[in-house]
Amino acid sequence: MASRTATKDIITLRGSAAIVSEFFGYSANSILYNRGVYPEESFAKVKKYGLPMLLTQDEGLKSFIANLTTQLSEWLESGKLQRVVLVILSKATNEVLERWNFSIETDNEVVEKGESRQKSDKEIMREIQAIMRQIASSITYLPCLDEACVFDVLAYTDKDLAVPFTWVESDPKLIANPQIVKLHSFDTKIHKVDTLVSYKNDEWDEQ
């Protein structure tokens, strides 16, 4: 029994990449649902991370997120992924309204030497739970998005990485003088993910 428990605590590079890429998939679903980018009725409830989560039933979006997580997992495993940003834009004007920023620190020793690290699944899940709860409560600290919106995903990778044809070079889609809310982070001991959301500050638009 003891040896089986110990095995569960071993985190490999591939295992860590799978945890982090899956986290991005669920985060994207939660952000798009909670920020009203896709209609509420196009999501179905599932249980994940010990929480009720929402997953899109829109076939196009499902396919996009599945392809995204597969590509991110590959980049995470190679240690080449530095940051992922989910950007919410006005459909009418293309103005950037929110940037959900996930910064990634990779233990390069693990990538180079193929080592593993130790951390319990439960501890990682608790850390991810805290982030998911913050995303779910985003309506309490972010301005209402009262217009039709679209989204984009930016990936910041090492310069020497060959970019797949399905990805194109992009500007960073920044927000001038944004308000910033820092969310919780989680750490697999191989990949550490820091999360923050920046959003357009409308206070100065009233004049």
PDB file of C-alpha atoms in Angstrom:
ATOM      1  CA  MET A   1       0.000   0.000   0.000  1.00  0.00           C
ATOM      2  CA  ALA A   2       2.788   2.396   0.948  1.00  0.00           C
ATOM      3  CA  SER A   3       4.677   1.810  -2.301  1.00  0.00           C
ATOM      4  CA  ARG A   4       1.529   2.440  -4.371  1.00  0.00           C
ATOM      5  CA  THR A   5       0.961   5.775  -2.597  1.00  0.00           C
ATOM      6  CA  ALA A   6       4.579   6.781  -3.230  1.00  0.00           C
ATOM      7  CA  THR A   7       4.207   6.020  -6.942  1.00  0.00           C
ATOM      8  CA  LYS A   8       1.230   8.386  -7.151  1.00  0.00           C
ATOM      9  CA  ASP A   9       3.423  11.200  -5.871  1.00  0.00           C
ATOM     10  CA  ILE A  10       5.980  10.894  -8.694  1.00  0.00           C
ATOM     11  CA  ILE A  11       5.564  13.600 -11.345  1.00  0.00           C
ATOM     12  CA  THR A  12       7.240  13.013 -14.715  1.00  0.00           C
ATOM     13  CA  LEU A  13       7.757  15.624 -17.434  1.00  0.00           C
ATOM     14  CA  ARG A  14       5.062  14.032 -19.601  1.00  0.00           C
ATOM     15  CA  GLY A  15       2.685  13.774 -16.634  1.00  0.00           C
ATOM     16  CA  SER A  16       3.254  17.410 -15.695  1.00  0.00           C
ATOM     17  CA  ALA A  17       2.700  18.548 -19.306  1.00  0.00           C
ATOM     18  CA  ALA A  18      -0.589  16.600 -19.342  1.00  0.00           C
ATOM     19  CA  ILE A  19      -1.746  18.185 -16.041  1.00  0.00           C
ATOM     20  CA  VAL A  20      -0.931  21.731 -17.196  1.00  0.00           C
ATOM     21  CA  SER A  21      -2.373  21.404 -20.713  1.00  0.00           C
ATOM     22  CA  GLU A  22      -5.579  19.867 -19.324  1.00  0.00           C
ATOM     23  CA  PHE A  23      -5.762  22.763 -16.849  1.00  0.00           C
ATOM     24  CA  PHE A  24      -5.612  25.220 -19.782  1.00  0.00           C
ATOM     25  CA  GLY A  25      -8.460  23.397 -21.510  1.00  0.00           C
ATOM     26  CA  TYR A  26     -10.720  23.573 -18.453  1.00  0.00           C
ATOM     27  CA  SER A  27      -9.658  27.167 -17.737  1.00  0.00           C
ATOM     28  CA  ALA A  28     -10.520  28.243 -21.290  1.00  0.00           C
ATOM     29  CA  ASN A  29     -13.956  26.622 -21.014  1.00  0.00           C
ATOM     30  CA  SER A  30     -14.578  28.294 -17.657  1.00  0.00           C
ATOM     31  CA  ILE A  31     -13.439  31.738 -18.841  1.00  0.00           C
ATOM     32  CA  LEU A  32     -15.521  31.589 -22.038  1.00  0.00           C
ATOM     33  CA  TYR A  33     -18.578  30.487 -20.022  1.00  0.00           C
ATOM     34  CA  ASN A  34     -18.208  32.888 -17.090  1.00  0.00           C
ATOM     35  CA  ARG A  35     -17.396  35.891 -19.289  1.00  0.00           C
ATOM     36  CA  GLY A  36     -20.359  35.159 -21.577  1.00  0.00           C
ATOM     37  CA  VAL A  37     -18.279  34.806 -24.760  1.00  0.00           C
ATOM     38  CA  TYR A  38     -20.317  31.713 -25.685  1.00  0.00           C
ATOM     39  CA  PRO A  39     -23.996  31.196 -24.731  1.00  0.00           C
ATOM     40  CA  GLU A  40     -24.706  29.574 -21.390  1.00  0.00           C
ATOM     41  CA  GLU A  41     -26.837  26.849 -22.975  1.00  0.00           C
ATOM     42  CA  SER A  42     -23.902  25.623 -25.100  1.00  0.00           C
ATOM     43  CA  PHE A  43     -22.101  24.292 -21.976  1.00  0.00           C
ATOM     44  CA  ALA A  44     -22.711  21.106 -19.978  1.00  0.00           C
ATOM     45  CA  LYS A  45     -21.776  20.388 -16.360  1.00  0.00           C
ATOM     46  CA  VAL A  46     -19.064  17.868 -15.503  1.00  0.00           C
ATOM     47  CA  LYS A  47     -17.117  17.175 -12.312  1.00  0.00           C
ATOM     48  CA  LYS A  48     -13.401  17.916 -12.365  1.00  0.00           C
ATOM     49  CA  TYR A  49     -10.872  18.940  -9.694  1.00  0.00           C
ATOM     50  CA  GLY A  50     -13.568  18.093  -7.138  1.00  0.00           C
ATOM     51  CA  LEU A  51     -15.676  20.953  -8.527  1.00  0.00           C
ATOM     52  CA  PRO A  52     -18.644  21.316 -10.880  1.00  0.00           C
ATOM     53  CA  MET A  53     -17.081  22.523 -14.141  1.00  0.00           C
ATOM     54  CA  LEU A  54     -18.589  23.533 -17.476  1.00  0.00           C
ATOM     55  CA  LEU A  55     -17.490  22.181 -20.840  1.00  0.00           C
ATOM     56  CA  THR A  56     -18.554  23.487 -24.226  1.00  0.00           C
ATOM     57  CA  GLN A  57     -20.805  21.353 -26.415  1.00  0.00           C
ATOM     58  CA  ASP A  58     -20.075  23.568 -29.438  1.00  0.00           C
ATOM     59  CA  GLU A  59     -18.285  21.234 -31.875  1.00  0.00           C
ATOM     60  CA  GLY A  60     -16.059  23.957 -33.361  1.00  0.00           C
ATOM     61  CA  LEU A  61     -14.925  25.184 -29.953  1.00  0.00           C
ATOM     62  CA  LYS A  62     -14.441  21.625 -28.652  1.00  0.00           C
ATOM     63  CA  SER A  63     -12.174  20.861 -31.586  1.00  0.00           C
ATOM     64  CA  PHE A  64     -10.232  24.123 -31.135  1.00  0.00           C
ATOM     65  CA  ILE A  65      -9.605  23.484 -27.423  1.00  0.00           C
ATOM     66  CA  ALA A  66      -8.654  19.823 -28.041  1.00  0.00           C
ATOM     67  CA  ASN A  67      -6.100  20.847 -30.679  1.00  0.00           C
ATOM     68  CA  LEU A  68      -4.856  23.647 -28.419  1.00  0.00           C
ATOM     69  CA  THR A  69      -4.243  21.384 -25.414  1.00  0.00           C
ATOM     70  CA  THR A  70      -2.471  18.799 -27.588  1.00  0.00           C
ATOM     71  CA  GLN A  71      -0.105  21.452 -28.960  1.00  0.00           C
ATOM     72  CA  LEU A  72       0.495  23.029 -25.539  1.00  0.00           C
ATOM     73  CA  SER A  73       1.308  19.623 -24.047  1.00  0.00           C
ATOM     74  CA  GLU A  74       3.943  19.079 -26.743  1.00  0.00           C
ATOM     75  CA  TRP A  75       5.524  22.493 -26.087  1.00  0.00           C
ATOM     76  CA  LEU A  76       5.399  21.978 -22.309  1.00  0.00           C
ATOM     77  CA  GLU A  77       7.165  18.645 -22.675  1.00  0.00           C
ATOM     78  CA  SER A  78       9.942  20.279 -24.703  1.00  0.00           C
ATOM     79  CA  GLY A  79      10.286  23.089 -22.111  1.00  0.00           C
ATOM     80  CA  LYS A  80       9.689  25.692 -24.844  1.00  0.00           C
ATOM     81  CA  LEU A  81       6.422  27.250 -23.634  1.00  0.00           C
ATOM     82  CA  GLN A  82       6.749  30.451 -21.591  1.00  0.00           C
ATOM     83  CA  ARG A  83       3.232  31.839 -21.486  1.00  0.00           C
ATOM     84  CA  VAL A  84      -0.312  31.337 -22.750  1.00  0.00           C
ATOM     85  CA  VAL A  85      -2.742  34.253 -22.993  1.00  0.00           C
ATOM     86  CA  LEU A  86      -6.467  34.002 -23.645  1.00  0.00           C
ATOM     87  CA  VAL A  87      -7.583  37.348 -25.067  1.00  0.00           C
ATOM     88  CA  ILE A  88     -11.202  38.544 -25.133  1.00  0.00           C
ATOM     89  CA  LEU A  89     -11.963  41.143 -27.800  1.00  0.00           C
ATOM     90  CA  SER A  90     -14.953  43.214 -28.888  1.00  0.00           C
ATOM     91  CA  LYS A  91     -16.530  41.514 -31.899  1.00  0.00           C
ATOM     92  CA  ALA A  92     -17.534  44.889 -33.376  1.00  0.00           C
ATOM     93  CA  THR A  93     -14.263  46.839 -32.951  1.00  0.00           C
ATOM     94  CA  ASN A  94     -11.641  44.141 -32.232  1.00  0.00           C
ATOM     95  CA  GLU A  95     -10.628  46.141 -29.144  1.00  0.00           C
ATOM     96  CA  VAL A  96      -8.923  44.021 -26.476  1.00  0.00           C
ATOM     97  CA  LEU A  97     -11.102  43.941 -23.333  1.00  0.00           C
ATOM     98  CA  GLU A  98      -9.417  41.255 -21.209  1.00  0.00           C
ATOM     99  CA  ARG A  99      -6.165  39.246 -21.175  1.00  0.00           C
ATOM    100  CA  TRP A 100      -6.054  36.062 -19.108  1.00  0.00           C
ATOM    101  CA  ASN A 101      -2.340  35.486 -18.681  1.00  0.00           C
ATOM    102  CA  PHE A 102      -0.825  32.125 -17.667  1.00  0.00           C
ATOM    103  CA  SER A 103       2.968  32.382 -17.185  1.00  0.00           C
ATOM    104  CA  ILE A 104       4.929  29.142 -17.070  1.00  0.00           C
ATOM    105  CA  GLU A 105       8.232  28.450 -15.344  1.00  0.00           C
ATOM    106  CA  THR A 106       9.810  25.125 -16.298  1.00  0.00           C
ATOM    107  CA  ASP A 107      12.373  23.159 -14.313  1.00  0.00           C
ATOM    108  CA  ASN A 108      14.935  22.840 -17.119  1.00  0.00           C
ATOM    109  CA  GLU A 109      16.912  20.196 -15.256  1.00  0.00           C
ATOM    110  CA  VAL A 110      13.935  17.851 -15.638  1.00  0.00           C
ATOM    111  CA  VAL A 111      13.727  18.611 -19.378  1.00  0.00           C
ATOM    112  CA  GLU A 112      17.471  18.129 -19.951  1.00  0.00           C
ATOM    113  CA  LYS A 113      18.091  15.109 -17.730  1.00  0.00           C
ATOM    114  CA  GLY A 114      14.713  13.375 -17.833  1.00  0.00           C
ATOM    115  CA  GLU A 115      14.373  13.488 -14.047  1.00  0.00           C
ATOM    116  CA  SER A 116      11.110  13.308 -12.130  1.00  0.00           C
ATOM    117  CA  ARG A 117       9.825  15.258  -9.117  1.00  0.00           C
ATOM    118  CA  GLN A 118       7.577  14.471  -6.170  1.00  0.00           C
ATOM    119  CA  LYS A 119       4.285  16.111  -5.306  1.00  0.00           C
ATOM    120  CA  SER A 120       0.940  14.586  -4.385  1.00  0.00           C
ATOM    121  CA  ASP A 121      -1.959  14.678  -6.846  1.00  0.00           C
ATOM    122  CA  LYS A 122      -4.195  15.998  -4.044  1.00  0.00           C
ATOM    123  CA  GLU A 123      -1.950  18.976  -3.387  1.00  0.00           C
ATOM    124  CA  ILE A 124      -1.829  19.901  -7.097  1.00  0.00           C
ATOM    125  CA  MET A 125      -5.628  19.524  -7.322  1.00  0.00           C
ATOM    126  CA  ARG A 126      -6.150  21.829  -4.327  1.00  0.00           C
ATOM    127  CA  GLU A 127      -4.000  24.510  -5.965  1.00  0.00           C
ATOM    128  CA  ILE A 128      -5.891  24.189  -9.275  1.00  0.00           C
ATOM    129  CA  GLN A 129      -9.223  24.273  -7.405  1.00  0.00           C
ATOM    130  CA  ALA A 130      -8.317  27.676  -5.954  1.00  0.00           C
ATOM    131  CA  ILE A 131      -7.697  29.097  -9.457  1.00  0.00           C
ATOM    132  CA  MET A 132     -10.898  27.590 -10.864  1.00  0.00           C
ATOM    133  CA  ARG A 133     -12.915  29.108  -8.025  1.00  0.00           C
ATOM    134  CA  GLN A 134     -11.418  32.525  -8.807  1.00  0.00           C
ATOM    135  CA  ILE A 135     -12.272  32.189 -12.508  1.00  0.00           C
ATOM    136  CA  ALA A 136     -15.832  31.120 -11.609  1.00  0.00           C
ATOM    137  CA  SER A 137     -16.248  34.196  -9.370  1.00  0.00           C
ATOM    138  CA  SER A 138     -14.749  36.588 -11.966  1.00  0.00           C
ATOM    139  CA  ILE A 139     -18.121  38.323 -12.396  1.00  0.00           C
ATOM    140  CA  THR A 140     -17.585  39.814  -8.899  1.00  0.00           C
ATOM    141  CA  TYR A 141     -14.317  41.579  -9.745  1.00  0.00           C
ATOM    142  CA  LEU A 142     -14.383  42.158 -13.521  1.00  0.00           C
ATOM    143  CA  PRO A 143     -16.510  44.676 -15.443  1.00  0.00           C
ATOM    144  CA  CYS A 144     -19.573  43.344 -17.230  1.00  0.00           C
ATOM    145  CA  LEU A 145     -18.928  42.543 -20.896  1.00  0.00           C
ATOM    146  CA  ASP A 146     -22.109  44.047 -22.341  1.00  0.00           C
ATOM    147  CA  GLU A 147     -21.286  43.480 -26.000  1.00  0.00           C
ATOM    148  CA  ALA A 148     -20.697  40.501 -28.283  1.00  0.00           C
ATOM    149  CA  CYS A 149     -17.139  39.233 -27.846  1.00  0.00           C
ATOM    150  CA  VAL A 150     -14.709  36.866 -29.543  1.00  0.00           C
ATOM    151  CA  PHE A 151     -11.502  35.337 -28.213  1.00  0.00           C
ATOM    152  CA  ASP A 152      -7.991  34.507 -29.319  1.00  0.00           C
ATOM    153  CA  VAL A 153      -5.170  32.484 -27.776  1.00  0.00           C
ATOM    154  CA  LEU A 154      -1.547  33.630 -27.826  1.00  0.00           C
ATOM    155  CA  ALA A 155       1.361  31.320 -27.040  1.00  0.00           C
ATOM    156  CA  TYR A 156       4.777  32.723 -26.124  1.00  0.00           C
ATOM    157  CA  THR A 157       7.469  30.186 -26.965  1.00  0.00           C
ATOM    158  CA  ASP A 158      11.253  30.073 -27.253  1.00  0.00           C
ATOM    159  CA  LYS A 159      12.445  31.840 -30.402  1.00  0.00           C
ATOM    160  CA  ASP A 160      14.079  28.719 -31.843  1.00  0.00           C
ATOM    161  CA  LEU A 161      10.807  26.785 -31.876  1.00  0.00           C
ATOM    162  CA  ALA A 162       9.369  25.856 -35.271  1.00  0.00           C
ATOM    163  CA  VAL A 163       5.810  27.217 -35.292  1.00  0.00           C
ATOM    164  CA  PRO A 164       3.146  24.835 -36.688  1.00  0.00           C
ATOM    165  CA  PHE A 165       1.274  26.136 -39.752  1.00  0.00           C
ATOM    166  CA  THR A 166      -1.956  26.327 -37.719  1.00  0.00           C
ATOM    167  CA  TRP A 167      -0.389  29.137 -35.636  1.00  0.00           C
ATOM    168  CA  VAL A 168       0.537  32.582 -36.980  1.00  0.00           C
ATOM    169  CA  GLU A 169       2.772  35.385 -35.683  1.00  0.00           C
ATOM    170  CA  SER A 170       0.701  37.926 -33.746  1.00  0.00           C
ATOM    171  CA  ASP A 171       1.009  41.226 -31.967  1.00  0.00           C
ATOM    172  CA  PRO A 172       0.694  40.860 -28.151  1.00  0.00           C
ATOM    173  CA  LYS A 173      -2.844  42.378 -28.097  1.00  0.00           C
ATOM    174  CA  LEU A 174      -2.065  44.546 -25.064  1.00  0.00           C
ATOM    175  CA  ILE A 175      -4.421  46.796 -23.100  1.00  0.00           C
ATOM    176  CA  ALA A 176      -3.322  50.395 -22.431  1.00  0.00           C
ATOM    177  CA  ASN A 177      -3.190  51.188 -18.682  1.00  0.00           C
ATOM    178  CA  PRO A 178      -4.982  48.003 -17.643  1.00  0.00           C
ATOM    179  CA  GLN A 179      -6.351  47.060 -14.258  1.00  0.00           C
ATOM    180  CA  ILE A 180      -4.682  43.837 -13.087  1.00  0.00           C
ATOM    181  CA  VAL A 181      -5.971  41.106 -10.772  1.00  0.00           C
ATOM    182  CA  LYS A 182      -3.453  38.451  -9.721  1.00  0.00           C
ATOM    183  CA  LEU A 183      -4.925  35.007  -9.204  1.00  0.00           C
ATOM    184  CA  HIS A 184      -3.521  31.937  -7.452  1.00  0.00           C
ATOM    185  CA  SER A 185      -0.736  29.838  -8.937  1.00  0.00           C
ATOM    186  CA  PHE A 186      -0.101  26.111  -9.029  1.00  0.00           C
ATOM    187  CA  ASP A 187       3.078  24.098  -9.222  1.00  0.00           C
ATOM    188  CA  THR A 188       3.657  20.487 -10.307  1.00  0.00           C
ATOM    189  CA  LYS A 189       7.324  20.858  -9.235  1.00  0.00           C
ATOM    190  CA  ILE A 190       8.182  20.721 -12.952  1.00  0.00           C
ATOM    191  CA  HIS A 191       5.911  23.468 -14.294  1.00  0.00           C
ATOM    192  CA  LYS A 192       4.827  26.445 -12.196  1.00  0.00           C
ATOM    193  CA  VAL A 193       1.834  28.380 -13.562  1.00  0.00           C
ATOM    194  CA  ASP A 194       1.161  31.955 -12.418  1.00  0.00           C
ATOM    195  CA  THR A 195      -2.208  33.403 -13.381  1.00  0.00           C
ATOM    196  CA  LEU A 196      -3.424  36.973 -13.713  1.00  0.00           C
ATOM    197  CA  VAL A 197      -6.144  38.790 -15.606  1.00  0.00           C
ATOM    198  CA  SER A 198      -5.792  42.318 -16.945  1.00  0.00           C
ATOM    199  CA  TYR A 199      -8.776  44.278 -18.178  1.00  0.00           C
ATOM    200  CA  LYS A 200      -9.716  47.558 -19.774  1.00  0.00           C
ATOM    201  CA  ASN A 201     -10.263  50.341 -17.261  1.00  0.00           C
ATOM    202  CA  ASP A 202     -13.320  52.345 -18.333  1.00  0.00           C
ATOM    203  CA  GLU A 203     -13.081  54.958 -15.573  1.00  0.00           C
ATOM    204  CA  TRP A 204     -11.489  57.497 -17.889  1.00  0.00           C
ATOM    205  CA  ASP A 205     -13.961  56.928 -20.724  1.00  0.00           C
ATOM    206  CA  GLU A 206     -16.812  58.742 -18.979  1.00  0.00           C
ATOM    207  CA  GLN A 207     -15.608  62.167 -20.065  1.00  0.00           C
TER     208      GLN A 207
END
